[in-house]
Amino acid sequence: MRGGGLLVAGTTSDAGKSVVTAGICRWLVRQGVRVAPFKGQNMSLNSYVTREGAEIGRAQAMQAQAARIEPSALMNPVLLKPGGDRTSQVVLLGRPVGELSARAYHGGRQETLLGTVVDCLEQLRSRYDAVICEGAGSPAEINLRRTDLVNMGVARAARLPVLVVGDIDRGGVFASFFGTTALLDPGDQELIAGYLVNKFRGDVSLLEPGLVMLEQLTGRRTFGVLPFRHGLGIDEEDGLAVSLRGAVRESAVSEPYGEDVLRVAVCAVPLMSNFTDVDALAAEPGVVVRFVDRPQELADADLVVVPGTRGTVGALRWLRERGLAAELSRRAAAGRPVLGICGGFQLLGEVIEDEVESRAGTVEGLGLLPVRVRFAREKTLARPSGSALGERVEGYEIHHGVAEVRGGEPFLDGCRAGCVWGTHWHGSLESDGFRRAFLRQTARAAGRRFVPAPDTSFGRLREEQLDLLGDLIEEHADTDALLRLIEGGAPPGLPFVPPGAPAPPGARG
């Protein structure tokens, strides 16, 4: 096999495209296939920095780990990071190139990017045996088809077979499969090879008559029925709803290693970014992590985390309006632990000068850390490493804010003042030794008899989850048929399902 490919589309957002793509990547690499993930355009506030300093969606970084390769900008050439004023920052090949409204983006810019997207895909196909592409939303977004570069636009340009994933747990999966196919024009329908049912609960034999009828109606087979499994939503794209279903966080809290549990409250700030930072905390036995938006919910927390955000000044205003800022100040005065990460670190400082992100000018911060922040036009993208609390730490940085630390104790790139900690380093808590040292200090300050387990490995847990995704594909999908699809493309002669949409102007067929 050389240069094989497959596009994993979905009947809806959150149908399971990210995890199915990761599962196929892990299954293939276990078969000795050199495989890479790809998503032409991603809209997400959860991003990652590659070793060459490029920013891509975290889902593609996770899928690269599933494929056992280093992530690169080629795997996610266009990343959109939503802002608070109906605009998004456009990140092209790992670097920000400007802010655009949705109308401006879909009105012309997106169409010009298709060549770049296809070129990146072809580069990956020339280097790997197979490339497993992830779509976005639904391929039947007929209002956006003309400028599509992540679903049927890229499938048509690169002649990729398409596997449509449907979430049966939501209900209506047969109508979704049929309707998705029937809304596509004939050229797009030629590439819809079949379907994959996701999140099924119960006896598969009860589903089989529907699968037979679906094939009779569409001429397309179902390649598998994946059972419902908890804890599969690792490093998905966006939203608090997704975060509350995230991988480790969805699992039942294990018994604490010490006498007490440790309660962590994460402030669910607007435009919250990289909420995956707290996954490593939730991986620890006896640590309970929850997302909160009311001051009362901070009362029994042993640690409060203020996470990253795409709108630091807006998040600061939100915290004040909801009474959370006052509660954070009371916690700090009482010596109760608070951790700010990236945007959360910035708003804990004394002053923010922002003429870039919010253009609000000079804004007074919460004043819990001796830090002044100035927003620079050039974004910092880095993969730093160092030490803190006597332990080795690695992380990654994604921010416009430049922090001038004016006191306190050094803490990674930020500082500590009493029990308030701040850093720009995302992912630092995934360093096992450092996480345990930080939790010991937190428990001591909170007066809890919590002891971190000595053998929790976040990296090992992540590998176990990726292996579980590979197992789902291997055990519940027709892998021989999938392999033929990846190698040979969509079967010829697939029937047209009426009514079909008109062909988009200038579609490449």
PDB file of N, CA, C and O in Angstrom, residues 52-107:
ATOM      1  N   GLU A  52       8.189  21.632  15.620  1.00  0.00           N
ATOM      2  CA  GLU A  52       8.713  22.721  14.789  1.00  0.00           C
ATOM      3  C   GLU A  52       8.046  24.054  15.092  1.00  0.00           C
ATOM      4  O   GLU A  52       8.277  25.046  14.394  1.00  0.00           O
ATOM      5  N   GLY A  53       7.200  24.103  16.147  1.00  0.00           N
ATOM      6  CA  GLY A  53       6.598  25.362  16.551  1.00  0.00           C
ATOM      7  C   GLY A  53       5.364  25.750  15.783  1.00  0.00           C
ATOM      8  O   GLY A  53       5.042  26.934  15.665  1.00  0.00           O
ATOM      9  N   ALA A  54       4.613  24.784  15.262  1.00  0.00           N
ATOM     10  CA  ALA A  54       3.379  25.051  14.522  1.00  0.00           C
ATOM     11  C   ALA A  54       2.180  24.711  15.400  1.00  0.00           C
ATOM     12  O   ALA A  54       2.180  23.725  16.145  1.00  0.00           O
ATOM     13  N   GLU A  55       1.132  25.522  15.294  1.00  0.00           N
ATOM     14  CA  GLU A  55      -0.088  25.303  16.065  1.00  0.00           C
ATOM     15  C   GLU A  55      -1.097  24.517  15.238  1.00  0.00           C
ATOM     16  O   GLU A  55      -1.437  24.913  14.122  1.00  0.00           O
ATOM     17  N   ILE A  56      -1.589  23.405  15.801  1.00  0.00           N
ATOM     18  CA  ILE A  56      -2.599  22.583  15.135  1.00  0.00           C
ATOM     19  C   ILE A  56      -3.642  22.180  16.171  1.00  0.00           C
ATOM     20  O   ILE A  56      -3.461  22.365  17.373  1.00  0.00           O
ATOM     21  N   GLY A  57      -4.759  21.617  15.698  1.00  0.00           N
ATOM     22  CA  GLY A  57      -5.781  21.141  16.612  1.00  0.00           C
ATOM     23  C   GLY A  57      -5.277  19.991  17.466  1.00  0.00           C
ATOM     24  O   GLY A  57      -4.531  19.127  16.996  1.00  0.00           O
ATOM     25  N   ARG A  58      -5.713  19.954  18.728  1.00  0.00           N
ATOM     26  CA  ARG A  58      -5.281  18.883  19.621  1.00  0.00           C
ATOM     27  C   ARG A  58      -5.785  17.527  19.151  1.00  0.00           C
ATOM     28  O   ARG A  58      -5.151  16.496  19.398  1.00  0.00           O
ATOM     29  N   ALA A  59      -6.938  17.499  18.490  1.00  0.00           N
ATOM     30  CA  ALA A  59      -7.447  16.211  17.999  1.00  0.00           C
ATOM     31  C   ALA A  59      -6.475  15.587  17.017  1.00  0.00           C
ATOM     32  O   ALA A  59      -6.251  14.373  17.034  1.00  0.00           O
ATOM     33  N   GLN A  60      -5.866  16.406  16.155  1.00  0.00           N
ATOM     34  CA  GLN A  60      -4.900  15.853  15.193  1.00  0.00           C
ATOM     35  C   GLN A  60      -3.610  15.431  15.885  1.00  0.00           C
ATOM     36  O   GLN A  60      -2.980  14.452  15.486  1.00  0.00           O
ATOM     37  N   ALA A  61      -3.213  16.153  16.929  1.00  0.00           N
ATOM     38  CA  ALA A  61      -2.044  15.716  17.705  1.00  0.00           C
ATOM     39  C   ALA A  61      -2.311  14.375  18.373  1.00  0.00           C
ATOM     40  O   ALA A  61      -1.442  13.492  18.403  1.00  0.00           O
ATOM     41  N   MET A  62      -3.531  14.206  18.909  1.00  0.00           N
ATOM     42  CA  MET A  62      -3.899  12.933  19.520  1.00  0.00           C
ATOM     43  C   MET A  62      -3.919  11.823  18.483  1.00  0.00           C
ATOM     44  O   MET A  62      -3.452  10.699  18.723  1.00  0.00           O
ATOM     45  N   GLN A  63      -4.450  12.110  17.291  1.00  0.00           N
ATOM     46  CA  GLN A  63      -4.491  11.099  16.230  1.00  0.00           C
ATOM     47  C   GLN A  63      -3.090  10.730  15.756  1.00  0.00           C
ATOM     48  O   GLN A  63      -2.823   9.564  15.415  1.00  0.00           O
ATOM     49  N   ALA A  64      -2.172  11.705  15.750  1.00  0.00           N
ATOM     50  CA  ALA A  64      -0.781  11.398  15.402  1.00  0.00           C
ATOM     51  C   ALA A  64      -0.174  10.464  16.440  1.00  0.00           C
ATOM     52  O   ALA A  64       0.583   9.540  16.097  1.00  0.00           O
ATOM     53  N   GLN A  65      -0.506  10.687  17.709  1.00  0.00           N
ATOM     54  CA  GLN A  65      -0.031   9.772  18.738  1.00  0.00           C
ATOM     55  C   GLN A  65      -0.610   8.382  18.519  1.00  0.00           C
ATOM     56  O   GLN A  65       0.082   7.374  18.709  1.00  0.00           O
ATOM     57  N   ALA A  66      -1.874   8.322  18.115  1.00  0.00           N
ATOM     58  CA  ALA A  66      -2.477   7.017  17.804  1.00  0.00           C
ATOM     59  C   ALA A  66      -1.721   6.332  16.682  1.00  0.00           C
ATOM     60  O   ALA A  66      -1.565   5.107  16.670  1.00  0.00           O
ATOM     61  N   ALA A  67      -1.228   7.115  15.719  1.00  0.00           N
ATOM     62  CA  ALA A  67      -0.458   6.571  14.588  1.00  0.00           C
ATOM     63  C   ALA A  67       1.007   6.377  14.932  1.00  0.00           C
ATOM     64  O   ALA A  67       1.778   5.914  14.078  1.00  0.00           O
ATOM     65  N   ARG A  68       1.412   6.775  16.148  1.00  0.00           N
ATOM     66  CA  ARG A  68       2.795   6.645  16.636  1.00  0.00           C
ATOM     67  C   ARG A  68       3.781   7.447  15.789  1.00  0.00           C
ATOM     68  O   ARG A  68       4.869   6.975  15.457  1.00  0.00           O
ATOM     69  N   ILE A  69       3.378   8.667  15.443  1.00  0.00           N
ATOM     70  CA  ILE A  69       4.261   9.571  14.711  1.00  0.00           C
ATOM     71  C   ILE A  69       4.185  10.955  15.341  1.00  0.00           C
ATOM     72  O   ILE A  69       3.274  11.245  16.125  1.00  0.00           O
ATOM     73  N   GLU A  70       5.143  11.799  14.998  1.00  0.00           N
ATOM     74  CA  GLU A  70       5.147  13.175  15.474  1.00  0.00           C
ATOM     75  C   GLU A  70       4.108  13.990  14.709  1.00  0.00           C
ATOM     76  O   GLU A  70       4.032  13.902  13.475  1.00  0.00           O
ATOM     77  N   PRO A  71       3.307  14.801  15.400  1.00  0.00           N
ATOM     78  CA  PRO A  71       2.366  15.670  14.686  1.00  0.00           C
ATOM     79  C   PRO A  71       3.090  16.756  13.916  1.00  0.00           C
ATOM     80  O   PRO A  71       4.188  17.181  14.290  1.00  0.00           O
ATOM     81  N   SER A  72       2.479  17.210  12.827  1.00  0.00           N
ATOM     82  CA  SER A  72       3.059  18.286  12.029  1.00  0.00           C
ATOM     83  C   SER A  72       1.960  19.181  11.503  1.00  0.00           C
ATOM     84  O   SER A  72       0.780  18.809  11.493  1.00  0.00           O
ATOM     85  N   ALA A  73       2.352  20.369  11.014  1.00  0.00           N
ATOM     86  CA  ALA A  73       1.380  21.321  10.471  1.00  0.00           C
ATOM     87  C   ALA A  73       0.658  20.761   9.259  1.00  0.00           C
ATOM     88  O   ALA A  73      -0.470  21.166   8.963  1.00  0.00           O
ATOM     89  N   LEU A  74       1.272  19.831   8.522  1.00  0.00           N
ATOM     90  CA  LEU A  74       0.621  19.237   7.354  1.00  0.00           C
ATOM     91  C   LEU A  74      -0.675  18.526   7.731  1.00  0.00           C
ATOM     92  O   LEU A  74      -1.580  18.393   6.898  1.00  0.00           O
ATOM     93  N   MET A  75      -0.774  18.077   8.980  1.00  0.00           N
ATOM     94  CA  MET A  75      -1.934  17.294   9.396  1.00  0.00           C
ATOM     95  C   MET A  75      -3.168  18.142   9.673  1.00  0.00           C
ATOM     96  O   MET A  75      -4.273  17.619   9.752  1.00  0.00           O
ATOM     97  N   ASN A  76      -2.986  19.446   9.821  1.00  0.00           N
ATOM     98  CA  ASN A  76      -4.111  20.368  10.051  1.00  0.00           C
ATOM     99  C   ASN A  76      -3.736  21.738   9.487  1.00  0.00           C
ATOM    100  O   ASN A  76      -3.405  22.653  10.223  1.00  0.00           O
ATOM    101  N   PRO A  77      -3.768  21.877   8.157  1.00  0.00           N
ATOM    102  CA  PRO A  77      -3.270  23.113   7.535  1.00  0.00           C
ATOM    103  C   PRO A  77      -4.056  24.363   7.879  1.00  0.00           C
ATOM    104  O   PRO A  77      -3.494  25.460   7.903  1.00  0.00           O
ATOM    105  N   VAL A  78      -5.362  24.236   8.158  1.00  0.00           N
ATOM    106  CA  VAL A  78      -6.170  25.410   8.507  1.00  0.00           C
ATOM    107  C   VAL A  78      -6.836  25.171   9.855  1.00  0.00           C
ATOM    108  O   VAL A  78      -7.582  24.203  10.031  1.00  0.00           O
ATOM    109  N   LEU A  79      -6.540  26.060  10.804  1.00  0.00           N
ATOM    110  CA  LEU A  79      -7.151  26.007  12.130  1.00  0.00           C
ATOM    111  C   LEU A  79      -7.837  27.332  12.383  1.00  0.00           C
ATOM    112  O   LEU A  79      -7.215  28.395  12.246  1.00  0.00           O
ATOM    113  N   LEU A  80      -9.120  27.287  12.739  1.00  0.00           N
ATOM    114  CA  LEU A  80      -9.879  28.481  13.081  1.00  0.00           C
ATOM    115  C   LEU A  80     -10.094  28.509  14.584  1.00  0.00           C
ATOM    116  O   LEU A  80     -10.617  27.546  15.161  1.00  0.00           O
ATOM    117  N   LYS A  81      -9.705  29.630  15.220  1.00  0.00           N
ATOM    118  CA  LYS A  81      -9.861  29.779  16.664  1.00  0.00           C
ATOM    119  C   LYS A  81     -10.885  30.877  16.924  1.00  0.00           C
ATOM    120  O   LYS A  81     -10.592  32.062  16.755  1.00  0.00           O
ATOM    121  N   PRO A  82     -12.123  30.503  17.310  1.00  0.00           N
ATOM    122  CA  PRO A  82     -13.187  31.491  17.463  1.00  0.00           C
ATOM    123  C   PRO A  82     -12.857  32.550  18.513  1.00  0.00           C
ATOM    124  O   PRO A  82     -12.239  32.263  19.548  1.00  0.00           O
ATOM    125  N   GLY A  83     -13.285  33.783  18.221  1.00  0.00           N
ATOM    126  CA  GLY A  83     -13.171  34.876  19.172  1.00  0.00           C
ATOM    127  C   GLY A  83     -14.545  35.278  19.666  1.00  0.00           C
ATOM    128  O   GLY A  83     -15.555  34.656  19.358  1.00  0.00           O
ATOM    129  N   GLY A  84     -14.604  36.346  20.439  1.00  0.00           N
ATOM    130  CA  GLY A  84     -15.858  36.734  21.052  1.00  0.00           C
ATOM    131  C   GLY A  84     -16.690  37.691  20.227  1.00  0.00           C
ATOM    132  O   GLY A  84     -17.764  38.097  20.650  1.00  0.00           O
ATOM    133  N   ASP A  85     -16.239  38.104  19.060  1.00  0.00           N
ATOM    134  CA  ASP A  85     -16.968  39.099  18.276  1.00  0.00           C
ATOM    135  C   ASP A  85     -17.346  38.551  16.902  1.00  0.00           C
ATOM    136  O   ASP A  85     -17.292  39.247  15.905  1.00  0.00           O
ATOM    137  N   ARG A  86     -17.705  37.264  16.856  1.00  0.00           N
ATOM    138  CA  ARG A  86     -18.113  36.583  15.621  1.00  0.00           C
ATOM    139  C   ARG A  86     -16.987  36.523  14.594  1.00  0.00           C
ATOM    140  O   ARG A  86     -17.244  36.460  13.391  1.00  0.00           O
ATOM    141  N   THR A  87     -15.776  36.559  15.064  1.00  0.00           N
ATOM    142  CA  THR A  87     -14.632  36.384  14.191  1.00  0.00           C
ATOM    143  C   THR A  87     -13.805  35.209  14.691  1.00  0.00           C
ATOM    144  O   THR A  87     -13.975  34.740  15.813  1.00  0.00           O
ATOM    145  N   SER A  88     -12.923  34.743  13.843  1.00  0.00           N
ATOM    146  CA  SER A  88     -11.994  33.682  14.220  1.00  0.00           C
ATOM    147  C   SER A  88     -10.597  34.055  13.773  1.00  0.00           C
ATOM    148  O   SER A  88     -10.417  34.682  12.714  1.00  0.00           O
ATOM    149  N   GLN A  89      -9.625  33.672  14.567  1.00  0.00           N
ATOM    150  CA  GLN A  89      -8.242  33.785  14.126  1.00  0.00           C
ATOM    151  C   GLN A  89      -7.975  32.642  13.165  1.00  0.00           C
ATOM    152  O   GLN A  89      -8.281  31.487  13.450  1.00  0.00           O
ATOM    153  N   VAL A  90      -7.411  32.958  12.021  1.00  0.00           N
ATOM    154  CA  VAL A  90      -7.092  31.948  11.020  1.00  0.00           C
ATOM    155  C   VAL A  90      -5.625  31.564  11.179  1.00  0.00           C
ATOM    156  O   VAL A  90      -4.735  32.413  11.063  1.00  0.00           O
ATOM    157  N   VAL A  91      -5.387  30.305  11.463  1.00  0.00           N
ATOM    158  CA  VAL A  91      -4.029  29.777  11.596  1.00  0.00           C
ATOM    159  C   VAL A  91      -3.761  28.922  10.364  1.00  0.00           C
ATOM    160  O   VAL A  91      -4.436  27.918  10.138  1.00  0.00           O
ATOM    161  N   LEU A  92      -2.804  29.332   9.557  1.00  0.00           N
ATOM    162  CA  LEU A  92      -2.492  28.653   8.297  1.00  0.00           C
ATOM    163  C   LEU A  92      -1.114  28.014   8.392  1.00  0.00           C
ATOM    164  O   LEU A  92      -0.130  28.694   8.681  1.00  0.00           O
ATOM    165  N   LEU A  93      -1.069  26.712   8.194  1.00  0.00           N
ATOM    166  CA  LEU A  93       0.186  25.955   8.290  1.00  0.00           C
ATOM    167  C   LEU A  93       0.905  26.258   9.596  1.00  0.00           C
ATOM    168  O   LEU A  93       2.114  26.422   9.645  1.00  0.00           O
ATOM    169  N   GLY A  94       0.114  26.344  10.674  1.00  0.00           N
ATOM    170  CA  GLY A  94       0.676  26.480  12.010  1.00  0.00           C
ATOM    171  C   GLY A  94       0.941  27.879  12.485  1.00  0.00           C
ATOM    172  O   GLY A  94       1.367  28.065  13.621  1.00  0.00           O
ATOM    173  N   ARG A  95       0.667  28.907  11.643  1.00  0.00           N
ATOM    174  CA  ARG A  95       0.950  30.294  12.012  1.00  0.00           C
ATOM    175  C   ARG A  95      -0.284  31.162  11.827  1.00  0.00           C
ATOM    176  O   ARG A  95      -0.968  31.056  10.811  1.00  0.00           O
ATOM    177  N   PRO A  96      -0.573  32.070  12.775  1.00  0.00           N
ATOM    178  CA  PRO A  96      -1.736  32.950  12.609  1.00  0.00           C
ATOM    179  C   PRO A  96      -1.513  33.937  11.475  1.00  0.00           C
ATOM    180  O   PRO A  96      -0.438  34.527  11.350  1.00  0.00           O
ATOM    181  N   VAL A  97      -2.547  34.113  10.643  1.00  0.00           N
ATOM    182  CA  VAL A  97      -2.424  35.016   9.502  1.00  0.00           C
ATOM    183  C   VAL A  97      -3.467  36.122   9.531  1.00  0.00           C
ATOM    184  O   VAL A  97      -3.498  36.957   8.621  1.00  0.00           O
ATOM    185  N   GLY A  98      -4.323  36.160  10.546  1.00  0.00           N
ATOM    186  CA  GLY A  98      -5.285  37.243  10.639  1.00  0.00           C
ATOM    187  C   GLY A  98      -6.593  36.805  11.254  1.00  0.00           C
ATOM    188  O   GLY A  98      -6.795  35.636  11.580  1.00  0.00           O
ATOM    189  N   GLU A  99      -7.492  37.775  11.439  1.00  0.00           N
ATOM    190  CA  GLU A  99      -8.824  37.553  11.976  1.00  0.00           C
ATOM    191  C   GLU A  99      -9.842  37.776  10.860  1.00  0.00           C
ATOM    192  O   GLU A  99      -9.751  38.757  10.114  1.00  0.00           O
ATOM    193  N   LEU A 100     -10.820  36.885  10.753  1.00  0.00           N
ATOM    194  CA  LEU A 100     -11.850  37.021   9.738  1.00  0.00           C
ATOM    195  C   LEU A 100     -13.215  36.690  10.339  1.00  0.00           C
ATOM    196  O   LEU A 100     -13.332  35.805  11.204  1.00  0.00           O
ATOM    197  N   SER A 101     -14.245  37.392   9.867  1.00  0.00           N
ATOM    198  CA  SER A 101     -15.607  37.015  10.220  1.00  0.00           C
ATOM    199  C   SER A 101     -15.980  35.761   9.442  1.00  0.00           C
ATOM    200  O   SER A 101     -15.359  35.423   8.425  1.00  0.00           O
ATOM    201  N   ALA A 102     -17.025  35.081   9.903  1.00  0.00           N
ATOM    202  CA  ALA A 102     -17.487  33.882   9.194  1.00  0.00           C
ATOM    203  C   ALA A 102     -17.908  34.240   7.773  1.00  0.00           C
ATOM    204  O   ALA A 102     -17.634  33.502   6.818  1.00  0.00           O
ATOM    205  N   ARG A 103     -18.567  35.397   7.603  1.00  0.00           N
ATOM    206  CA  ARG A 103     -19.016  35.794   6.278  1.00  0.00           C
ATOM    207  C   ARG A 103     -17.829  36.027   5.349  1.00  0.00           C
ATOM    208  O   ARG A 103     -17.827  35.602   4.186  1.00  0.00           O
ATOM    209  N   ALA A 104     -16.800  36.703   5.859  1.00  0.00           N
ATOM    210  CA  ALA A 104     -15.632  36.982   5.022  1.00  0.00           C
ATOM    211  C   ALA A 104     -14.890  35.688   4.679  1.00  0.00           C
ATOM    212  O   ALA A 104     -14.417  35.504   3.555  1.00  0.00           O
ATOM    213  N   TYR A 105     -14.816  34.777   5.645  1.00  0.00           N
ATOM    214  CA  TYR A 105     -14.097  33.529   5.408  1.00  0.00           C
ATOM    215  C   TYR A 105     -14.811  32.693   4.350  1.00  0.00           C
ATOM    216  O   TYR A 105     -14.209  32.228   3.375  1.00  0.00           O
ATOM    217  N   HIS A 106     -16.121  32.485   4.534  1.00  0.00           N
ATOM    218  CA  HIS A 106     -16.864  31.658   3.582  1.00  0.00           C
ATOM    219  C   HIS A 106     -17.147  32.412   2.290  1.00  0.00           C
ATOM    220  O   HIS A 106     -17.512  31.813   1.285  1.00  0.00           O
ATOM    221  N   GLY A 107     -16.965  33.735   2.315  1.00  0.00           N
ATOM    222  CA  GLY A 107     -17.239  34.518   1.128  1.00  0.00           C
ATOM    223  C   GLY A 107     -16.118  34.560   0.122  1.00  0.00           C
ATOM    224  O   GLY A 107     -16.250  35.170  -0.935  1.00  0.00           O
TER     225      GLY A 107
END
